[in-house]
Amino acid sequence: MNRRSLLKSTLGLLPTLALSNPLLAELARTRKGPFLPTWQSLEQFQTPTWFKDAKFGIWAHWGPQCQPEAGDWYARGMYQEGSHQYKYHLNKYGHPSKFGFKDVIHEWKAENWNPEELVAFYKQAGAQYFMAMANHHDNLDLYNSKYQSWNSTKVGPRKDIIGGWEKAARRQGLPFGVSVHAAHAWSWMETAQRSDKQGPNKGVPYDGNVTKADGKGKWWEGMDPQELYAQNHPLSKNSWDDGMIHSQWNWGNGVAKPTKAYCDKFLKRTIDLIDQYNPKFIYFDDTALPLWPIDDAGLKIAAHLYNKNIDKQGNQQAIVFGKVLDEQQRKCMVWDIERGQSNAIEPLPWQTDTCIGDWHYNRAVYDRKGYKSAKTVIHTLVDVVSKNGNLMLNIPVRGDGSIDEQERAVVTEIGNWMKVNNEAIYGTRPWKVFGEGPAQEGAAPLSAQGFNEGKGKAFTAQDIRFTAKGDALYATVMGWPENGKVVITSLATEKGLHPTPVRRVSLLGGNDSLSFEQTSQGLVVQIPENKPALSYANALKIV
């Protein structure tokens, strides 16, 4: 029996089996498509063509933690005594016993946010899909959430952030998706339960355990901070060790286990997000799926997204992104590598997510002119695409909703390169080898969910990355050869990787054929005398 027949047979038995099994009873009641909330059923997933063709997306990793302009994980770091964010918070806002993260949210107004302008700008830069953050580990929903009172329509900017991004993306014709991070608020926000160990506020609790009753006469009167902080529980093992969160990320190693009510609420919030805004894809900042393996909420969410998309589109076009996936899980969703790149052509499409600065806006990066250059972004894109991957690039957004002029310059330059060279990117597939040159010999291995970015050898004009489309082979040279020649050793006649003789070589952006010679040593191409304006990645079209 083939997979489809077996699936139909199993689904047909659900109503009968449900009589003796409560889980199957639930599945029988809620099933609206072929996907069930099991790993076995999710293996039906097939990566849609739109994603395999798109190659490049842009992400707005934006929320209230951008308001202080002090970098990543601010809602956690502000409660870590002695940290730079704790000291920053004291100077800017006061002690976290009196001015907690809930109050940072209150300061966030997003007064200069123009999603229409930003998404149009990103599309002009070559983005083929767009993603917006729906919540972070700080637990604030950035949409009109039915199940979380602490959301951006009721506090902070009092705006439907996801609704605004969604409308802008759809107006630009870009596939729209969301990133969801809030499953980890339970343990991530445990620092809010602490107090200073020294100084004038020694022993004074931070605001992590305040309740609705404490809000009388305050701006948040009538709201329960515990719905935001979720800290009415014992601390995880070694919670005061600031690095412990990383080894507990997969809900083990002594982490305080969330209650069923917490898990069920996360499930309802995320289903509500899907049903209201119809994202084509969801990125989870989790190992595999959120709350797995202690709860099946993530499985239910994935099945719901896939089924709802089939019901709406007529076929499966949706994607779930997850990290640190095993062999089975990579069949169920798209593997995402954070701030890193695979060192081989992957058999299944994948994605790297990275940022030109910190994930949350950091004024210090701006002040020291520390953003990634367009050159670095383009080199990453070309390398990732050669290995069957896509690049999702975050452009940090300031608390007021704007991006700064340095970021605009980087995005504009990316767009200028893409206008000339996108033929070697969009709609391509990996070739027989991903590339050649010294950089691949010094490649750094992946660490946990990624984090090998920038740890290998820098690209030079001796490094080449390949993509293919139809009868064309694209060889992108990661620099401008000073001797006027490119030697592509992978195209040596004796290697047999390109069995038919090369007929024509051209440089994208130019109209002229280039002189070349194919020998037992390689394809030797004479490049033009005039160097392009953006000569750090030069795509040769070979037919």
Coordinates of C-alpha atoms in Angstrom, one line a residue:
M1 CA 0.0 0.0 0.0
N2 CA 1.5 3.4 -1.0
R3 CA 1.7 6.4 1.4
R4 CA -1.4 8.1 0.1
S5 CA -3.6 5.0 0.3
L6 CA -2.3 4.2 3.8
L7 CA -3.0 7.8 4.9
K8 CA -6.6 7.6 3.6
S9 CA -7.1 4.3 5.2
T10 CA -5.8 5.6 8.6
L11 CA -7.9 8.7 8.4
G12 CA -11.0 6.7 7.6
L13 CA -10.5 4.6 10.7
L14 CA -10.2 7.7 13.0
P15 CA -13.9 7.9 14.0
T16 CA -14.0 4.2 15.0
L17 CA -10.6 4.3 16.8
A18 CA -11.6 7.5 18.6
L19 CA -14.2 5.6 20.7
S20 CA -11.4 4.1 22.7
N21 CA -8.7 6.8 22.5
P22 CA -9.2 10.4 23.6
L23 CA -6.4 11.7 21.5
L24 CA -7.8 10.2 18.4
A25 CA -11.2 11.5 19.3
E26 CA -9.7 15.0 19.3
L27 CA -8.0 14.4 16.0
A28 CA -11.3 13.1 14.5
R29 CA -13.1 16.2 15.6
T30 CA -10.6 18.7 14.5
R31 CA -9.1 17.2 11.3
K32 CA -9.7 19.5 8.3
G33 CA -7.0 18.2 5.9
P34 CA -4.5 15.4 5.3
F35 CA -2.0 16.5 8.0
L36 CA -2.3 15.1 11.5
P37 CA -0.3 16.4 14.5
T38 CA 2.2 13.6 14.4
W39 CA 5.7 13.5 13.0
Q40 CA 4.8 10.6 10.8
S41 CA 1.9 12.5 9.2
L42 CA 4.0 15.7 8.8
E43 CA 6.4 13.7 6.7
Q44 CA 4.0 14.4 3.8
F45 CA 5.4 17.9 3.6
Q46 CA 7.0 18.9 0.3
T47 CA 8.9 22.2 0.1
P48 CA 6.9 24.4 -2.3
T49 CA 8.4 25.7 -5.5
W50 CA 7.9 29.3 -4.6
F51 CA 10.4 29.0 -1.7
K52 CA 12.9 27.0 -3.8
D53 CA 12.8 29.8 -6.4
A54 CA 12.7 32.8 -4.0
K55 CA 16.2 32.5 -2.4
F56 CA 16.1 35.8 -0.5
G57 CA 13.8 37.2 2.1
I58 CA 13.8 40.1 4.6
W59 CA 12.7 39.9 8.2
A60 CA 11.5 42.6 10.6
H61 CA 12.6 41.2 14.0
W62 CA 10.9 44.1 15.7
G63 CA 9.2 44.6 19.1
P64 CA 9.4 46.5 22.4
Q65 CA 12.9 45.2 23.1
C66 CA 14.0 47.6 20.3
Q67 CA 12.7 50.6 22.2
P68 CA 15.8 50.9 24.5
E69 CA 18.0 50.5 21.5
A70 CA 20.3 48.4 23.6
G71 CA 20.5 45.1 21.7
D72 CA 19.4 41.5 22.0
W73 CA 17.5 39.8 24.8
Y74 CA 17.0 43.1 26.6
A75 CA 13.9 41.9 28.5
R76 CA 16.1 39.2 30.1
G77 CA 19.3 41.1 30.4
M78 CA 17.8 44.1 32.2
Y79 CA 17.2 41.9 35.1
Q80 CA 20.8 40.5 35.2
E81 CA 22.6 42.5 37.9
G82 CA 25.9 43.9 36.6
S83 CA 25.3 43.2 32.9
H84 CA 25.6 46.1 30.5
Q85 CA 21.9 46.1 29.9
Y86 CA 21.1 46.2 33.6
K87 CA 23.4 49.2 34.0
Y88 CA 21.9 50.8 30.9
H89 CA 18.4 50.2 32.3
L90 CA 19.4 51.8 35.7
N91 CA 20.7 54.9 33.9
K92 CA 17.8 55.2 31.4
Y93 CA 14.7 54.0 33.3
G94 CA 15.6 53.3 36.9
H95 CA 15.7 50.2 39.1
P96 CA 13.9 47.1 37.7
S97 CA 11.9 46.8 40.9
K98 CA 10.1 50.0 40.0
F99 CA 10.5 50.1 36.2
G100 CA 10.2 46.7 34.7
F101 CA 9.9 45.3 31.2
K102 CA 6.1 45.9 31.3
D103 CA 7.0 49.6 31.6
V104 CA 9.4 49.4 28.7
I105 CA 6.4 48.2 26.6
H106 CA 4.5 51.2 27.8
E107 CA 7.2 53.5 26.5
W108 CA 7.1 51.9 23.0
K109 CA 4.9 53.9 20.6
A110 CA 6.2 53.0 17.1
E111 CA 5.4 56.6 16.1
N112 CA 7.4 56.6 12.9
W113 CA 6.4 53.1 11.6
N114 CA 5.5 53.0 7.9
P115 CA 5.2 49.4 6.9
E116 CA 4.1 50.2 3.3
E117 CA 7.3 52.2 2.7
L118 CA 9.6 49.7 4.3
V119 CA 8.2 46.6 2.6
A120 CA 8.3 48.4 -0.8
F121 CA 11.9 49.3 -0.1
Y122 CA 12.8 45.7 0.7
K123 CA 11.1 44.4 -2.5
Q124 CA 13.0 46.9 -4.5
A125 CA 16.2 45.5 -2.9
G126 CA 15.3 42.1 -4.3
A127 CA 13.4 40.4 -1.4
Q128 CA 11.1 37.7 -2.6
Y129 CA 9.3 37.1 0.7
F130 CA 8.9 39.0 3.9
M131 CA 8.6 37.9 7.6
A132 CA 7.6 39.9 10.7
M133 CA 8.0 38.9 14.3
A134 CA 4.7 38.1 16.0
N135 CA 6.1 37.8 19.5
H136 CA 9.4 37.3 21.2
H137 CA 10.5 35.5 24.4
D138 CA 9.2 38.6 26.2
N139 CA 5.7 37.2 25.6
L140 CA 4.0 40.3 24.1
D141 CA 1.8 39.4 21.1
L142 CA 2.3 42.0 18.3
Y143 CA -1.2 41.5 16.9
N144 CA -4.8 41.6 18.0
S145 CA -4.6 38.5 20.1
K146 CA -7.8 36.9 21.4
Y147 CA -5.9 35.0 24.1
Q148 CA -3.2 37.4 25.3
S149 CA -4.3 40.6 26.9
W150 CA -0.7 41.9 26.7
N151 CA -0.7 42.6 23.0
S152 CA 0.3 45.6 20.9
T153 CA -3.3 46.7 20.2
K154 CA -3.9 47.2 24.0
V155 CA -0.5 48.4 25.3
G156 CA 2.5 50.1 23.9
P157 CA 1.9 51.5 20.4
R158 CA -1.8 50.3 20.5
K159 CA -1.3 49.2 16.9
D160 CA -1.8 45.9 15.1
I161 CA 1.8 45.4 14.1
I162 CA 1.3 42.1 12.3
G163 CA -1.8 43.4 10.6
G164 CA 0.2 46.3 9.2
W165 CA 3.1 44.2 8.0
E166 CA 0.7 41.7 6.4
K167 CA -1.2 44.3 4.4
A168 CA 2.0 45.9 3.2
A169 CA 3.5 42.5 2.1
R170 CA 0.4 41.4 0.3
R171 CA 0.2 44.8 -1.5
Q172 CA 3.7 44.2 -2.8
G173 CA 2.9 40.6 -3.8
L174 CA 5.3 39.1 -1.4
P175 CA 4.7 35.8 0.5
F176 CA 4.1 36.8 4.1
G177 CA 5.2 34.9 7.2
V178 CA 5.6 35.4 10.9
S179 CA 8.2 34.4 13.5
V180 CA 7.0 33.0 16.8
H181 CA 9.4 32.9 19.9
A182 CA 7.1 33.1 22.9
A183 CA 7.1 29.4 23.9
H184 CA 10.2 30.1 26.0
A185 CA 8.9 33.0 28.0
W186 CA 8.3 30.6 30.9
S187 CA 12.0 30.0 31.6
W188 CA 13.5 32.9 29.7
M189 CA 11.9 35.6 31.9
E190 CA 13.0 33.9 35.1
T191 CA 15.5 36.7 35.6
A192 CA 12.6 39.0 36.5
Q193 CA 12.1 36.9 39.7
R194 CA 15.5 38.0 41.0
S195 CA 16.7 40.8 43.2
D196 CA 20.0 42.7 43.6
K197 CA 22.6 40.8 45.6
Q198 CA 24.4 44.0 46.5
G199 CA 24.1 47.8 46.6
P200 CA 21.3 50.0 48.0
N201 CA 18.5 47.8 46.5
K202 CA 19.9 44.6 47.8
G203 CA 17.1 42.1 48.3
V204 CA 14.4 44.2 46.7
P205 CA 12.5 42.0 44.3
Y206 CA 12.4 42.9 40.7
D207 CA 8.9 43.1 39.2
G208 CA 8.7 39.6 37.9
N209 CA 6.2 38.5 40.6
V210 CA 3.9 41.5 40.7
T211 CA 0.2 40.7 40.2
K212 CA -3.0 42.4 39.1
A213 CA -3.6 43.7 42.6
D214 CA -0.3 45.6 42.6
G215 CA -1.5 47.8 39.7
K216 CA -4.0 49.9 41.6
G217 CA -3.4 53.5 40.6
K218 CA -0.8 52.7 38.0
W219 CA -0.9 52.8 34.2
W220 CA -1.4 49.1 34.0
E221 CA -4.3 49.0 36.5
G222 CA -6.7 46.1 35.7
M223 CA -4.0 44.1 33.8
D224 CA -2.2 41.2 35.3
P225 CA 1.6 41.3 34.7
Q226 CA 1.7 37.5 35.3
E227 CA -0.1 37.0 32.0
L228 CA 3.0 38.7 30.5
Y229 CA 5.9 37.4 32.6
A230 CA 4.4 33.9 33.4
Q231 CA 6.6 33.7 36.5
N232 CA 4.2 32.2 39.1
H233 CA 6.3 29.1 39.2
P234 CA 9.5 27.7 40.8
L235 CA 12.8 28.6 39.2
S236 CA 14.6 26.2 36.9
K237 CA 17.7 24.4 38.2
N238 CA 20.7 26.8 38.4
S239 CA 18.4 29.6 37.1
W240 CA 20.8 32.2 38.5
D241 CA 23.4 31.0 36.1
D242 CA 22.8 33.3 33.2
G243 CA 24.1 30.8 30.6
M244 CA 21.9 27.9 31.8
I245 CA 19.1 28.9 29.5
H246 CA 21.0 27.6 26.5
S247 CA 21.5 24.1 27.8
Q248 CA 17.8 24.0 28.9
W249 CA 16.4 25.3 25.5
N250 CA 15.2 21.8 24.6
W251 CA 13.0 21.6 27.7
G252 CA 15.4 19.5 29.7
N253 CA 18.4 19.7 32.0
G254 CA 16.4 20.9 34.9
V255 CA 14.2 23.5 33.3
A256 CA 11.0 24.3 35.2
K257 CA 8.3 22.4 33.2
P258 CA 5.5 24.7 32.0
T259 CA 2.0 23.9 33.1
K260 CA -0.6 22.4 30.7
A261 CA -2.5 25.7 30.9
Y262 CA 0.6 27.6 29.7
C263 CA 1.1 25.2 26.8
D264 CA -2.6 25.2 25.8
K265 CA -2.6 29.0 25.9
F266 CA 0.4 29.2 23.6
L267 CA -1.4 26.8 21.2
K268 CA -4.5 29.0 21.1
R269 CA -2.5 32.1 20.6
T270 CA -0.7 30.7 17.7
I271 CA -3.7 29.1 16.0
D272 CA -5.4 32.5 16.4
L273 CA -2.4 34.2 14.7
I274 CA -2.7 31.8 11.8
D275 CA -6.4 32.1 11.4
Q276 CA -6.4 35.9 11.6
Y277 CA -3.5 36.7 9.3
N278 CA -3.1 33.7 7.1
P279 CA 0.7 33.5 7.0
K280 CA 2.3 31.4 4.3
F281 CA 5.1 30.4 6.6
I282 CA 6.0 30.3 10.3
Y283 CA 9.5 30.4 11.8
F284 CA 9.8 28.9 15.3
D285 CA 12.8 29.9 17.4
D286 CA 12.8 26.5 19.0
T287 CA 14.5 23.1 18.8
A288 CA 12.3 21.4 16.2
L289 CA 8.8 22.7 17.3
P290 CA 7.7 24.9 20.2
L291 CA 7.3 23.0 23.5
W292 CA 8.4 19.7 22.0
P293 CA 9.0 17.2 23.5
I294 CA 7.0 18.1 26.6
D295 CA 3.9 19.0 24.7
D296 CA 2.4 18.4 21.3
A297 CA 1.3 22.1 20.8
G298 CA 3.9 22.6 18.0
L299 CA 2.7 19.5 16.2
K300 CA -0.9 20.7 16.3
I301 CA 0.2 24.2 15.0
A302 CA 2.2 22.7 12.1
A303 CA -0.6 20.5 11.0
H304 CA -3.1 23.3 11.3
L305 CA -1.0 25.6 9.2
Y306 CA -0.5 23.0 6.5
N307 CA -4.1 22.0 6.4
K308 CA -5.5 25.6 6.4
N309 CA -3.2 26.5 3.6
I310 CA -4.3 23.5 1.5
D311 CA -7.9 24.5 2.2
K312 CA -7.2 28.1 1.1
Q313 CA -4.8 27.5 -1.8
G314 CA -5.9 24.1 -3.1
N315 CA -2.5 22.7 -2.6
Q316 CA 0.2 22.8 0.1
Q317 CA 2.2 26.0 -0.2
A318 CA 2.9 26.6 3.5
I319 CA 6.2 26.1 5.4
V320 CA 7.2 25.7 9.0
F321 CA 10.9 26.5 9.8
G322 CA 12.6 24.8 12.7
K323 CA 16.1 24.4 14.2
V324 CA 18.3 21.5 15.2
L325 CA 16.2 19.0 13.3
D326 CA 16.8 15.2 13.1
E327 CA 16.5 13.3 9.9
Q328 CA 12.8 12.7 10.2
Q329 CA 12.0 16.3 11.2
R330 CA 13.8 17.6 8.2
K331 CA 11.2 15.9 6.1
C332 CA 8.4 17.6 8.1
M333 CA 9.5 21.2 7.7
V334 CA 12.4 23.4 6.4
W335 CA 15.6 23.3 8.4
D336 CA 16.8 26.8 9.6
I337 CA 20.4 27.5 10.5
E338 CA 20.9 30.6 12.7
R339 CA 23.8 32.9 11.8
G340 CA 25.5 30.1 9.9
Q341 CA 25.8 28.1 6.7
S342 CA 25.9 24.5 5.7
N343 CA 29.2 23.3 4.3
A344 CA 27.7 21.0 1.7
I345 CA 24.8 20.9 -0.9
E346 CA 21.9 19.8 1.3
P347 CA 19.5 17.3 -0.3
L348 CA 16.5 19.3 1.0
P349 CA 16.0 23.0 0.7
W350 CA 17.0 24.9 3.9
Q351 CA 17.4 28.5 5.1
T352 CA 19.9 30.5 7.0
D353 CA 18.7 33.4 9.1
T354 CA 21.1 36.3 10.0
C355 CA 21.1 40.0 10.6
I356 CA 23.2 43.0 9.6
G357 CA 23.5 43.9 13.3
D358 CA 21.9 42.7 16.5
W359 CA 18.5 41.0 16.2
H360 CA 17.0 43.9 18.3
Y361 CA 18.1 47.4 17.4
N362 CA 21.3 48.4 19.1
R363 CA 22.4 52.0 18.9
A364 CA 26.0 51.0 19.7
V365 CA 26.2 49.1 16.5
Y366 CA 25.1 52.2 14.6
D367 CA 27.5 54.4 16.5
R368 CA 30.5 52.3 15.7
K369 CA 29.4 51.7 12.1
G370 CA 29.3 48.0 12.8
Y371 CA 26.7 46.7 10.4
K372 CA 27.5 44.0 8.0
S373 CA 28.4 45.4 4.6
A374 CA 26.4 44.6 1.5
K375 CA 29.5 42.7 0.3
T376 CA 29.3 40.3 3.3
V377 CA 25.5 39.8 2.8
I378 CA 25.9 39.1 -1.0
H379 CA 28.8 36.6 -0.3
T380 CA 26.6 34.9 2.2
L381 CA 23.6 34.8 -0.2
V382 CA 25.7 33.4 -3.1
D383 CA 27.3 30.7 -0.9
V384 CA 24.0 29.7 0.7
V385 CA 22.1 29.5 -2.7
S386 CA 24.9 27.3 -4.1
K387 CA 24.1 24.7 -1.4
N388 CA 20.3 24.6 -1.9
G389 CA 19.6 27.2 0.7
N390 CA 17.8 30.6 1.1
L391 CA 18.8 33.6 3.0
M392 CA 16.5 35.4 5.5
L393 CA 18.0 38.7 6.4
N394 CA 16.9 40.8 9.4
I395 CA 17.2 44.6 9.1
P396 CA 17.0 45.9 12.7
V397 CA 14.1 48.4 13.2
R398 CA 14.4 51.2 15.8
G399 CA 11.8 51.5 18.5
D400 CA 10.0 54.3 16.6
G401 CA 9.5 52.0 13.6
S402 CA 12.2 53.4 11.3
I403 CA 15.5 52.1 10.0
D404 CA 18.6 54.3 10.0
E405 CA 20.5 55.7 7.1
Q406 CA 23.4 53.3 7.4
E407 CA 21.0 50.4 7.1
R408 CA 19.3 52.0 4.1
A409 CA 22.6 52.3 2.4
V410 CA 23.3 48.5 2.9
V411 CA 19.9 47.5 1.7
T412 CA 20.1 49.9 -1.3
E413 CA 23.5 48.4 -2.3
I414 CA 22.1 44.8 -2.0
G415 CA 19.4 45.9 -4.4
N416 CA 21.8 47.4 -6.9
W417 CA 23.8 44.1 -7.0
M418 CA 20.6 42.0 -7.3
K419 CA 19.4 44.1 -10.2
V420 CA 22.4 43.0 -12.2
N421 CA 23.0 39.5 -11.0
N422 CA 19.6 38.1 -9.8
E423 CA 19.5 35.7 -12.8
A424 CA 22.2 33.7 -11.0
I425 CA 20.1 33.6 -7.9
Y426 CA 16.3 33.4 -8.4
G427 CA 14.9 30.1 -9.7
T428 CA 18.3 28.4 -9.7
R429 CA 19.2 25.0 -8.3
P430 CA 22.5 23.6 -7.0
W431 CA 24.9 22.3 -9.6
K432 CA 27.0 19.1 -9.3
V433 CA 29.4 20.8 -6.9
F434 CA 28.7 24.0 -4.9
G435 CA 32.0 25.7 -5.6
E436 CA 35.7 25.7 -5.5
G437 CA 38.5 27.8 -3.9
P438 CA 40.4 28.2 -0.6
A439 CA 37.4 29.4 1.5
Q440 CA 35.7 25.9 1.4
E441 CA 38.9 24.4 2.7
G442 CA 38.8 26.6 5.8
A443 CA 35.0 26.2 6.4
A444 CA 33.9 26.2 10.1
P445 CA 31.6 23.5 11.4
L446 CA 28.1 24.2 12.6
S447 CA 27.7 24.7 16.3
A448 CA 24.3 23.8 17.9
Q449 CA 21.7 25.6 15.7
G450 CA 24.3 27.3 13.5
F451 CA 26.7 30.0 14.6
N452 CA 29.6 29.3 12.2
E453 CA 29.0 32.6 10.4
G454 CA 32.2 34.6 9.8
K455 CA 34.4 31.8 11.4
G456 CA 35.8 30.4 8.1
K457 CA 38.2 31.9 5.6
A458 CA 37.2 35.1 3.8
F459 CA 36.1 34.8 0.2
T460 CA 38.6 36.0 -2.5
A461 CA 38.7 36.1 -6.3
Q462 CA 39.8 32.4 -6.2
D463 CA 36.5 31.4 -4.7
I464 CA 33.7 30.5 -7.0
R465 CA 30.1 29.4 -6.3
F466 CA 27.9 27.6 -8.8
T467 CA 24.1 27.6 -9.5
A468 CA 22.2 26.2 -12.5
K469 CA 19.0 26.9 -14.3
G470 CA 17.9 25.2 -17.5
D471 CA 20.9 24.9 -19.8
A472 CA 22.8 27.6 -18.1
L473 CA 25.5 27.3 -15.4
Y474 CA 26.3 30.3 -13.3
A475 CA 29.7 30.7 -11.8
T476 CA 29.9 33.6 -9.4
V477 CA 33.4 34.8 -8.7
M478 CA 33.7 36.2 -5.2
G479 CA 36.1 39.0 -6.2
W480 CA 37.7 40.7 -9.2
P481 CA 40.8 38.9 -10.5
E482 CA 43.7 41.3 -10.7
N483 CA 45.4 39.4 -13.6
G484 CA 42.3 39.7 -15.8
K485 CA 41.6 36.0 -15.9
V486 CA 39.3 33.6 -14.1
V487 CA 40.3 29.9 -14.0
I488 CA 37.4 27.6 -13.2
T489 CA 39.0 24.2 -12.4
S490 CA 35.7 22.4 -11.9
L491 CA 35.2 22.9 -15.7
A492 CA 38.4 21.1 -16.7
T493 CA 37.7 18.8 -19.6
E494 CA 39.2 15.8 -17.7
K495 CA 36.7 16.2 -14.8
G496 CA 33.7 15.6 -16.9
L497 CA 31.4 17.7 -14.8
H498 CA 30.3 19.7 -17.8
P499 CA 30.2 17.0 -20.5
T500 CA 29.3 19.2 -23.4
P501 CA 31.7 21.8 -24.7
V502 CA 31.2 25.3 -23.4
R503 CA 29.8 27.5 -26.2
R504 CA 29.5 30.9 -24.7
V505 CA 30.6 32.8 -21.5
S506 CA 29.2 36.2 -20.5
L507 CA 29.3 38.4 -17.5
L508 CA 25.8 39.3 -16.2
G509 CA 25.2 43.0 -16.7
G510 CA 27.2 42.9 -19.9
N511 CA 26.1 42.1 -23.5
D512 CA 29.4 40.8 -24.9
S513 CA 30.7 37.3 -25.0
L514 CA 33.9 36.8 -23.2
S515 CA 37.0 35.0 -24.6
F516 CA 37.6 31.7 -23.0
E517 CA 39.5 28.4 -23.4
Q518 CA 38.5 25.1 -21.9
T519 CA 41.5 22.9 -21.2
S520 CA 42.5 19.9 -19.0
Q521 CA 43.3 22.5 -16.3
G522 CA 40.0 24.3 -16.3
L523 CA 37.9 26.9 -18.1
V524 CA 40.0 30.0 -18.5
V525 CA 37.9 33.2 -19.0
Q526 CA 39.3 36.6 -20.0
I527 CA 37.3 39.1 -18.0
P528 CA 36.5 42.7 -19.2
E529 CA 38.9 45.5 -18.5
N530 CA 36.2 47.6 -17.0
K531 CA 35.5 46.5 -13.4
P532 CA 31.8 46.7 -12.3
A533 CA 30.9 49.1 -9.6
L534 CA 30.1 46.2 -7.2
S535 CA 32.9 43.8 -8.2
Y536 CA 33.0 41.7 -5.1
A537 CA 30.7 39.0 -6.6
N538 CA 30.7 38.6 -10.4
A539 CA 28.3 36.2 -12.0
L540 CA 29.4 34.5 -15.2
K541 CA 26.8 32.8 -17.3
I542 CA 28.1 29.7 -19.0
V543 CA 26.2 27.8 -21.7

